[in-house]
Short mmCIF file of C-alpha atoms in Angstrom, two decimals:
data_model
loop_
_atom_site.label_atom_id
_atom_site.label_comp_id
_atom_site.label_asym_id
_atom_site.label_seq_id
_atom_site.Cartn_x
_atom_site.Cartn_y
_atom_site.Cartn_z
CA MET Z 1 0.00 0.00 0.00
CA LYS Z 2 1.44 3.36 -1.05
CA ARG Z 3 1.27 6.32 1.29
CA ALA Z 4 0.30 9.84 0.30
CA THR Z 5 2.89 11.79 -1.68
CA ILE Z 6 5.08 13.96 0.55
CA PRO Z 7 5.13 17.65 -0.42
CA ILE Z 8 8.32 19.13 -1.81
CA GLN Z 9 9.84 22.11 -0.03
CA LYS Z 10 12.97 24.21 -0.35
CA PHE Z 11 15.79 24.12 2.18
CA LYS Z 12 15.01 27.71 3.21
CA ASP Z 13 11.53 26.57 4.32
CA ALA Z 14 12.68 23.32 5.96
CA PRO Z 15 13.74 22.95 9.62
CA ILE Z 16 17.41 23.05 8.58
CA GLN Z 17 19.93 25.68 9.64
CA ILE Z 18 22.64 26.44 7.08
CA ILE Z 19 25.70 27.68 8.97
CA ASP Z 20 28.71 29.28 7.32
CA GLY Z 21 32.28 29.15 8.58
CA ASP Z 22 34.18 32.11 10.01
CA ARG Z 23 35.69 34.16 7.18
CA GLY Z 24 36.76 37.18 9.23
CA LYS Z 25 40.13 38.63 10.20
CA ASN Z 26 40.77 35.77 12.66
CA TYR Z 27 40.60 33.04 9.99
CA PRO Z 28 43.72 30.83 10.38
CA ILE Z 29 46.71 31.46 8.14
CA ASP Z 30 49.03 28.65 7.02
CA SER Z 31 51.57 29.20 9.80
CA GLU Z 32 48.85 28.73 12.45
CA PHE Z 33 47.94 25.19 11.44
CA LEU Z 34 49.39 22.43 13.63
CA ASP Z 35 50.00 18.68 13.29
CA GLU Z 36 48.37 18.32 16.71
CA GLY Z 37 46.15 20.71 18.60
CA CYS Z 38 42.96 21.49 20.42
CA CYS Z 39 40.59 21.69 17.46
CA LEU Z 40 40.51 19.82 14.15
CA PHE Z 41 40.20 22.33 11.30
CA LEU Z 42 38.69 20.50 8.34
CA ASN Z 43 40.41 20.61 4.96
CA THR Z 44 38.89 19.57 1.63
CA GLY Z 45 40.49 16.12 1.85
CA ASN Z 46 38.62 15.41 5.10
CA VAL Z 47 35.16 15.57 3.45
CA THR Z 48 34.82 13.10 0.59
CA LYS Z 49 31.96 11.67 -1.41
CA SER Z 50 32.15 8.65 0.91
CA GLY Z 51 31.95 10.71 4.10
CA PHE Z 52 34.68 11.90 6.46
CA ASN Z 53 38.29 10.87 5.92
CA PHE Z 54 40.80 11.78 8.62
CA ASN Z 55 44.01 10.43 7.09
CA ASN Z 56 45.52 13.91 6.80
CA CYS Z 57 44.48 16.37 9.49
CA GLN Z 58 45.38 19.89 10.53
CA PHE Z 59 44.61 21.52 13.85
CA ILE Z 60 44.42 24.93 15.49
CA SER Z 61 45.31 25.92 19.04
CA PHE Z 62 42.86 26.43 21.90
CA ASP Z 63 43.37 30.21 21.76
CA LYS Z 64 42.70 30.31 18.02
CA ASP Z 65 39.59 28.17 18.43
CA GLN Z 66 38.24 30.56 21.07
CA ILE Z 67 38.39 33.70 18.93
CA LEU Z 68 36.64 32.20 15.88
CA ARG Z 69 32.97 33.10 15.83
CA LYS Z 70 31.27 30.62 13.49
CA GLY Z 71 31.73 27.18 12.00
CA LYS Z 72 32.04 24.96 15.10
CA LEU Z 73 30.42 21.54 14.77
CA LYS Z 74 27.95 19.99 17.19
CA ARG Z 75 27.16 16.28 17.28
CA ASN Z 76 24.76 15.21 14.51
CA ASP Z 77 25.72 18.16 12.30
CA LEU Z 78 26.38 17.52 8.63
CA VAL Z 79 29.13 19.19 6.61
CA MET Z 80 29.06 19.89 2.87
CA THR Z 81 31.85 21.25 0.66
CA THR Z 82 30.81 24.35 -1.30
CA ARG Z 83 33.97 25.35 -3.17
CA GLY Z 84 36.24 23.42 -5.55
CA THR Z 85 34.82 19.93 -5.19
CA VAL Z 86 31.19 20.82 -4.44
CA GLY Z 87 28.72 18.48 -2.74
CA ASN Z 88 30.90 16.12 -0.67
CA VAL Z 89 29.27 15.40 2.68
CA GLY Z 90 30.34 14.23 6.14
CA TYR Z 91 28.18 13.25 9.13
CA TYR Z 92 29.46 14.22 12.59
CA ASN Z 93 27.93 11.32 14.48
CA ASN Z 94 29.24 9.43 17.50
CA LYS Z 95 31.59 7.36 15.34
CA VAL Z 96 33.80 10.44 14.87
CA THR Z 97 36.36 10.53 17.68
CA PHE Z 98 37.27 14.23 17.50
CA GLU Z 99 35.44 16.37 20.05
CA ASP Z 100 36.26 19.81 18.62
CA ILE Z 101 35.92 20.38 14.88
CA ARG Z 102 35.57 23.48 12.73
CA ILE Z 103 34.81 23.83 9.03
CA ASN Z 104 36.93 25.83 6.64
CA SER Z 105 35.68 28.66 4.43
CA GLY Z 106 34.74 26.28 1.60
CA MET Z 107 32.12 24.37 3.61
CA VAL Z 108 28.77 24.80 5.33
CA ILE Z 109 27.11 23.08 8.27
CA PHE Z 110 23.58 21.68 8.15
CA ARG Z 111 22.00 21.57 11.64
CA VAL Z 112 18.50 20.14 11.88
CA ASP Z 113 15.58 20.30 14.27
CA GLN Z 114 15.72 16.67 15.35
CA LYS Z 115 12.04 16.67 16.26
CA GLU Z 116 11.29 16.96 12.55
CA ILE Z 117 14.36 15.61 10.72
CA MET Z 118 16.69 12.75 11.60
CA PRO Z 119 20.31 13.69 10.82
CA SER Z 120 20.92 10.17 9.47
CA PHE Z 121 18.02 10.63 7.04
CA LEU Z 122 19.35 14.00 5.84
CA TYR Z 123 22.81 12.46 5.43
CA GLN Z 124 21.35 9.86 3.09
CA TYR Z 125 19.51 12.54 1.16
CA LEU Z 126 22.60 14.73 0.79
CA ARG Z 127 24.46 11.81 -0.79
CA SER Z 128 21.69 10.97 -3.27
CA THR Z 129 21.77 11.49 -7.03
CA TYR Z 130 18.59 13.60 -6.68
CA PHE Z 131 20.41 16.06 -4.42
CA ASN Z 132 23.62 15.96 -6.49
CA ARG Z 133 21.74 16.80 -9.68
CA GLN Z 134 20.40 19.93 -8.02
CA VAL Z 135 23.86 20.87 -6.73
CA ASN Z 136 25.37 20.46 -10.20
CA ALA Z 137 22.64 22.60 -11.75
CA LEU Z 138 23.14 25.42 -9.23
CA ARG Z 139 26.91 25.58 -8.82
CA THR Z 140 28.79 28.32 -10.65
CA GLY Z 141 32.37 28.88 -11.79
CA ALA Z 142 34.39 26.73 -14.17
CA ALA Z 143 37.91 27.05 -12.75
CA GLN Z 144 36.72 27.11 -9.12
CA PRO Z 145 33.15 25.76 -8.80
CA GLN Z 146 31.17 27.07 -5.84
CA LEU Z 147 27.71 26.90 -4.33
CA PRO Z 148 26.77 29.91 -2.15
CA ILE Z 149 24.24 29.64 0.66
CA ARG Z 150 21.66 31.67 -1.27
CA ASP Z 151 21.56 28.87 -3.86
CA ILE Z 152 21.63 26.07 -1.30
CA LYS Z 153 18.43 27.53 0.14
CA CYS Z 154 16.70 26.84 -3.20
CA ILE Z 155 17.47 23.07 -3.16
CA LYS Z 156 14.35 20.96 -2.80
CA ILE Z 157 13.65 18.13 -0.37
CA GLN Z 158 10.81 15.84 0.71
CA ILE Z 159 10.59 15.24 4.47
CA PRO Z 160 8.52 12.22 5.58
CA GLN Z 161 7.33 11.64 9.13
CA ILE Z 162 10.06 10.78 11.65
CA ALA Z 163 9.10 7.08 11.79
CA GLU Z 164 9.45 6.80 8.02
CA GLN Z 165 12.72 8.74 8.05
CA GLU Z 166 14.09 6.27 10.57
CA ARG Z 167 13.08 3.32 8.42
CA ILE Z 168 14.48 4.91 5.23
CA ALA Z 169 17.78 5.71 6.96
CA ALA Z 170 18.01 2.13 8.27
CA ILE Z 171 17.37 0.66 4.82
CA LEU Z 172 19.96 2.82 3.09
CA SER Z 173 22.48 2.43 5.92
CA ALA Z 174 22.33 -1.32 5.36
CA TYR Z 175 23.69 -0.70 1.85
CA ASP Z 176 26.31 1.70 3.23
CA ASP Z 177 27.48 -0.93 5.71
CA LEU Z 178 27.94 -3.49 2.95
CA ILE Z 179 29.84 -0.98 0.82
CA ASP Z 180 32.10 -0.06 3.75
CA THR Z 181 32.77 -3.73 4.52
CA ASN Z 182 33.74 -4.37 0.91
CA ARG Z 183 35.90 -1.24 0.89
CA ARG Z 184 37.83 -2.45 3.93
CA ARG Z 185 38.33 -5.85 2.31
CA ILE Z 186 39.62 -4.17 -0.84
CA GLN Z 187 42.12 -2.12 1.17
CA LEU Z 188 43.42 -5.24 2.93
CA LEU Z 189 43.81 -7.12 -0.34
CA GLU Z 190 45.59 -4.25 -2.06
CA GLU Z 191 47.87 -3.78 0.92
CA ALA Z 192 48.78 -7.49 0.84
CA ALA Z 193 49.90 -7.14 -2.79
CA ARG Z 194 51.84 -3.94 -2.06
CA LEU Z 195 53.63 -5.49 0.91
CA LEU Z 196 54.71 -8.52 -1.08
CA PHE Z 197 55.92 -6.29 -3.93
CA ARG Z 198 58.04 -4.26 -1.52
CA GLU Z 199 59.37 -7.36 0.24
CA TRP Z 200 60.48 -9.04 -2.99
CA PHE Z 201 61.36 -6.17 -5.32
CA VAL Z 202 62.34 -3.26 -3.05
CA TYR Z 203 63.97 -4.99 -0.07
CA PHE Z 204 65.08 -7.96 -2.22
CA ARG Z 205 63.79 -10.55 0.25
CA PHE Z 206 62.34 -12.78 -2.47
CA PRO Z 207 62.29 -16.61 -2.33
CA GLY Z 208 65.87 -17.83 -2.53
CA HIS Z 209 67.42 -14.38 -2.10
CA GLU Z 210 70.05 -15.79 0.26
CA LYS Z 211 71.78 -17.50 -2.69
CA VAL Z 212 71.67 -14.51 -5.06
CA LYS Z 213 74.52 -11.97 -5.26
CA ILE Z 214 73.85 -8.25 -5.37
CA VAL Z 215 75.62 -6.65 -8.33
CA ASP Z 216 75.58 -2.84 -8.78
CA GLY Z 217 72.82 -2.55 -6.20
CA VAL Z 218 70.46 -5.14 -7.70
CA PRO Z 219 70.25 -8.96 -7.62
CA LYS Z 220 72.33 -10.69 -10.24
CA GLY Z 221 70.40 -11.25 -13.48
CA TRP Z 222 68.02 -8.34 -12.89
CA GLU Z 223 68.16 -5.24 -15.08
CA ARG Z 224 66.56 -1.83 -15.47
CA LYS Z 225 64.54 -1.02 -18.57
CA PRO Z 226 62.63 2.11 -19.60
CA ILE Z 227 58.86 2.03 -19.71
CA SER Z 228 59.04 2.80 -23.42
CA VAL Z 229 60.37 -0.72 -24.13
CA LEU Z 230 58.09 -2.39 -21.58
CA THR Z 231 54.88 -1.10 -23.17
CA SER Z 232 53.10 -2.02 -26.37
CA PHE Z 233 51.11 1.23 -26.24
CA LEU Z 234 52.05 4.47 -24.50
CA ASN Z 235 49.88 7.43 -25.41
CA ARG Z 236 47.11 9.75 -24.32
CA GLY Z 237 43.45 9.44 -25.19
CA ILE Z 238 40.94 11.46 -27.17
CA ALA Z 239 39.17 14.81 -26.99
CA PRO Z 240 35.69 13.44 -26.19
CA HIS Z 241 32.35 14.62 -27.47
CA TYR Z 242 30.21 14.32 -24.35
CA ASP Z 243 26.74 12.89 -24.90
CA GLU Z 244 24.71 11.31 -22.10
CA ASP Z 245 22.83 9.18 -24.65
CA ALA Z 246 25.96 7.79 -26.33
CA ASP Z 247 27.34 4.26 -25.92
CA GLY Z 248 30.98 5.31 -25.63
CA LEU Z 249 32.70 5.91 -22.28
CA VAL Z 250 35.65 8.12 -21.39
CA ILE Z 251 37.77 8.25 -18.25
CA ASN Z 252 39.05 11.58 -16.96
CA GLN Z 253 41.48 12.56 -14.22
CA LYS Z 254 38.77 12.60 -11.53
CA CYS Z 255 38.32 8.85 -12.06
CA ILE Z 256 41.87 8.16 -10.83
CA ARG Z 257 42.38 8.56 -7.10
CA GLY Z 258 43.98 6.62 -4.28
CA GLY Z 259 45.57 4.09 -6.64
CA ARG Z 260 42.17 3.02 -7.89
CA LEU Z 261 39.91 3.57 -10.90
CA ASP Z 262 36.45 4.89 -9.97
CA VAL Z 263 34.20 3.96 -12.88
CA SER Z 264 31.20 5.68 -11.26
CA LEU Z 265 32.72 8.95 -12.53
CA VAL Z 266 33.16 7.75 -16.11
CA ARG Z 267 31.27 9.95 -18.62
CA ARG Z 268 29.48 9.02 -21.84
CA GLN Z 269 30.77 10.29 -25.18
CA SER Z 270 30.10 9.74 -28.87
CA ARG Z 271 33.45 10.28 -30.59
CA GLU Z 272 34.93 7.21 -32.30
CA PHE Z 273 38.44 6.16 -31.34
CA LYS Z 274 41.08 3.81 -32.70
CA PRO Z 275 41.18 0.22 -31.39
CA ASP Z 276 44.53 0.77 -29.65
CA ARG Z 277 42.88 3.35 -27.38
CA GLN Z 278 40.23 0.89 -26.20
CA LEU Z 279 41.11 0.16 -22.58
CA GLN Z 280 42.32 -3.34 -21.83
CA THR Z 281 42.69 -5.24 -18.58
CA GLY Z 282 46.14 -4.47 -17.20
CA ASP Z 283 46.43 -0.98 -18.70
CA VAL Z 284 47.97 1.50 -16.29
CA LEU Z 285 46.45 5.00 -16.41
CA ILE Z 286 48.48 8.07 -15.44
CA ASN Z 287 47.08 11.57 -14.91
CA SER Z 288 49.25 13.79 -17.09
CA THR Z 289 47.95 17.39 -16.95
CA GLY Z 290 47.53 20.13 -14.36
CA GLU Z 291 48.21 20.56 -10.66
CA GLY Z 292 46.81 18.46 -7.84
CA THR Z 293 45.96 15.32 -9.79
CA LEU Z 294 49.20 15.10 -11.83
CA GLY Z 295 50.91 11.70 -11.60
CA ARG Z 296 48.06 9.75 -10.04
CA VAL Z 297 48.12 6.12 -11.13
CA ALA Z 298 45.46 3.41 -11.40
CA GLN Z 299 45.28 0.06 -13.18
CA VAL Z 300 42.38 -1.35 -15.18
CA LEU Z 301 41.47 -4.61 -13.42
CA ALA Z 302 38.45 -5.69 -15.49
CA PRO Z 303 37.19 -5.15 -19.06
CA ILE Z 304 35.25 -1.92 -19.73
CA ALA Z 305 33.46 -2.06 -23.07
CA ASN Z 306 33.77 0.85 -25.53
CA CYS Z 307 35.90 2.88 -23.11
CA THR Z 308 38.98 5.06 -23.53
CA VAL Z 309 40.61 7.99 -21.72
CA ASP Z 310 40.66 11.70 -22.49
CA THR Z 311 43.70 13.75 -23.52
CA HIS Z 312 44.69 14.44 -19.90
CA VAL Z 313 45.36 10.76 -19.15
CA THR Z 314 48.14 8.51 -20.49
CA ILE Z 315 47.64 4.79 -21.16
CA ALA Z 316 50.66 2.58 -20.43
CA ARG Z 317 49.97 -0.94 -21.73
CA PRO Z 318 52.51 -3.59 -20.61
CA ILE Z 319 54.02 -5.99 -23.11
CA PRO Z 320 53.20 -9.69 -22.61
CA GLU Z 321 56.74 -10.42 -21.41
CA ILE Z 322 56.28 -8.36 -18.22
CA GLY Z 323 53.76 -9.37 -15.58
CA VAL Z 324 50.60 -7.26 -15.63
CA HIS Z 325 50.38 -6.85 -11.86
CA TYR Z 326 54.14 -6.47 -11.46
CA PHE Z 327 54.02 -3.63 -14.00
CA GLY Z 328 51.05 -2.04 -12.22
CA GLN Z 329 52.70 -2.19 -8.80
CA SER Z 330 55.93 -0.77 -10.23
CA LEU Z 331 54.15 2.30 -11.57
CA MET Z 332 52.11 2.64 -8.38
CA ALA Z 333 55.42 2.87 -6.52
CA TRP Z 334 56.47 5.65 -8.89
CA GLU Z 335 53.38 7.78 -8.18
CA PRO Z 336 55.03 10.15 -5.64
CA HIS Z 337 57.80 10.90 -8.16
CA LEU Z 338 55.44 11.27 -11.13
CA SER Z 339 53.59 14.05 -9.31
CA THR Z 340 56.80 16.13 -9.23
CA MET Z 341 57.90 15.54 -12.84
CA GLY Z 342 55.50 17.92 -14.57
CA ARG Z 343 56.81 20.72 -16.77
CA GLY Z 344 55.17 23.99 -17.72
CA ALA Z 345 53.43 26.94 -16.14
CA THR Z 346 51.09 26.73 -13.14
CA ASN Z 347 47.81 24.96 -14.00
CA GLN Z 348 49.35 23.97 -17.35
CA THR Z 349 51.83 21.44 -16.01
CA GLU Z 350 52.29 18.48 -18.32
CA LEU Z 351 53.71 15.00 -17.85
CA SER Z 352 54.64 13.98 -21.37
CA ARG Z 353 54.68 10.56 -22.94
CA GLY Z 354 58.42 10.96 -23.43
CA GLN Z 355 59.01 11.64 -19.73
CA ILE Z 356 56.97 8.60 -18.73
CA GLY Z 357 58.72 6.46 -21.31
CA GLU Z 358 62.15 7.37 -19.94
CA ILE Z 359 61.35 6.08 -16.45
CA ASP Z 360 63.41 2.99 -15.64
CA ILE Z 361 61.72 0.01 -14.00
CA LEU Z 362 63.58 -2.84 -12.38
CA VAL Z 363 62.94 -6.07 -14.31
CA PRO Z 364 63.58 -9.22 -12.21
CA LEU Z 365 64.06 -12.73 -13.51
CA HIS Z 366 61.00 -13.94 -15.42
CA SER Z 367 60.45 -16.87 -13.06
CA LEU Z 368 60.17 -14.55 -10.04
CA VAL Z 369 57.77 -12.22 -11.83
CA GLN Z 370 55.63 -15.23 -12.67
CA GLN Z 371 55.56 -16.25 -8.99
CA PHE Z 372 54.39 -12.73 -8.12
CA GLU Z 373 51.67 -12.91 -10.78
CA GLU Z 374 50.45 -16.28 -9.46
CA TYR Z 375 50.08 -14.70 -6.03
CA SER Z 376 48.57 -11.44 -7.30
CA VAL Z 377 46.01 -12.68 -9.83
CA PRO Z 378 43.53 -14.13 -7.29
CA ILE Z 379 43.98 -11.04 -5.07
CA PHE Z 380 43.06 -8.62 -7.83
CA LEU Z 381 40.25 -10.85 -9.08
CA GLN Z 382 38.73 -10.50 -5.60
CA VAL Z 383 39.33 -6.74 -5.68
CA SER Z 384 37.63 -6.50 -9.07
CA THR Z 385 34.65 -8.54 -7.83
CA LEU Z 386 34.27 -6.40 -4.70
CA LEU Z 387 34.50 -3.17 -6.72
CA GLU Z 388 31.78 -4.45 -9.04
CA GLN Z 389 29.61 -5.37 -6.04
CA ASN Z 390 30.04 -1.89 -4.62
CA GLN Z 391 29.03 -0.30 -7.92
CA LYS Z 392 25.83 -2.35 -7.92
CA LEU Z 393 25.14 -1.59 -4.24
CA LYS Z 394 25.70 2.13 -4.84
CA ALA Z 395 23.37 2.07 -7.86
CA ALA Z 396 20.68 0.27 -5.85
CA HIS Z 397 21.15 2.73 -2.98
CA ASP Z 398 20.72 5.70 -5.33
CA LEU Z 399 17.63 4.23 -6.96
CA LEU Z 400 15.98 3.44 -3.64
CA LEU Z 401 16.15 6.84 -1.97
CA PRO Z 402 13.77 8.78 -4.27
CA ARG Z 403 11.40 5.81 -4.44
CA LEU Z 404 11.29 5.42 -0.67
CA MET Z 405 10.81 9.15 -0.15
CA SER Z 406 8.10 9.47 -2.78
CA GLY Z 407 6.16 6.47 -1.48
CA LYS Z 408 6.63 4.35 -4.61
CA ILE Z 409 8.10 1.73 -2.28
CA ASP Z 410 6.39 1.16 1.08
CA VAL Z 411 9.09 1.38 3.76
CA SER Z 412 7.07 -0.80 6.13
CA GLU Z 413 7.26 -3.70 3.67
CA PHE Z 414 10.92 -3.36 2.67
CA ASP Z 415 13.11 -6.28 3.73
CA ILE Z 416 16.31 -4.82 5.22
CA LYS Z 417 17.77 -8.27 5.92
CA GLY Z 418 17.12 -9.27 2.33
CA ALA Z 419 18.91 -6.14 1.14
CA GLN Z 420 21.91 -6.99 3.33
CA GLU Z 421 22.09 -10.51 1.92
CA ALA Z 422 21.48 -9.50 -1.70
#
C-alpha cells in the first residue's frame, strides 16, 4: 500500500539551519595550522563523497579556536563542501572521535531540528543522485566551482514523518554498511599485494634471495629497462564529445584517485576512437595534466566495453613479457615521483609521454615475476569482484532513496535483511 505523496519544499523553508564558517580577520593562516592541537580544522580532503576521511588532518590551538565566531560543529551536524569539489558530505555522528571540529571557508554546516528531521536521514539525502543533480545545476564557476548559501536555500527536499525517516535511513544504511565492509576488504587485499611487492622487489627478500649476489645494487640477473620498451602502447586518449545518450565511455582525471579507478565517474561520449585506445585489462592509467591530480596512477582490473581515456590521461599498456600486476605495482610505486615531474606553467603542467617512457623500472628474472603474478592474480580478481559489487550496491542505494521518499516503495514492507544478503 502506497502512502500519500510527501510535499516538496525548499531548504530555506525546511527545519534546517545552514551555517557558514568564520571568514573574518581571525581566519587561520598557514603558519597557524598544527599537526596536533585542540581543534581539528577541516580541509577539503577530510570531506569526501564517501563521508569523512581523517588520514591527513590539521589543527588549530585552543586560543585560536576561542576567537573564531562561526563554524564549530555539534554532534549530529552535517558538513558539505561548497567550493572546488562541491557536494561532498560528512556526518558528525558518535563514530567520529574528534570532540572539537571546525569547518573551513569552503564548507557549510547543516544543523536540523531533530524533532522533525533525523540527521541520518538527511545524510542519506545529501548523498543521493537527486540532491547531487540539483547541486550540479546550481553551482557556478568553471575554474573554481562554488555553491553559495543563497543557492543552497533553493534546493528541494521531501521530508517524511520521523518514523518513516528512521526506516528509510536504516534501509539505506544497510547498503552503506555493505559498501564499507567491501571497501575495507579491498584495502586489505591491495595492501597485501603492495607489501609482497616491496618485500620481494624493493627490499630484495624474495624466495631464494640468500643465494643470489647483489651486483651494482640489484640482484644478479636483474636489469633496469625504460617504460618505453616495456609497453606495447604508450599514449594519451581522445578529446571526447560528451553525450549522455551515447554508448561510448571516457575516463578523466577525476576517475583516478587513491591508486584506484572509480568507474562511477566515467562519462558518456560519442566520438569514435582507434582500437589501440580501447582500454584493456592491465592498462595503467596516469594523470598527465595540471596541478593536484598530476601523476596519479590506477590500473584497469576488469574489461570496460567501448571505453577510452581523455587527452589528460596517459595509457601505459605492458608488453606480454612483463607481468601485468608487477608492471602495475611498479608504476604505483612511482606515483610520488610522477607528481613532481610535470613541466610547464602553473595549471598547465604536463607529464609527457616521453618523460613517462624514460622512467626505468627494475625487471627481475622472469620466473620470479611469474611467482608474483600467481600470487597477485587471485587477489586482484577478488578486488575486481568487490569493486563491481560496490558499484551495484551504490546504484541500488541511489535508486531506492527517491522511491522510498516518494512512497513508490512502502518502507514498512521493505526487507532490510534481504537487502543486506542481496
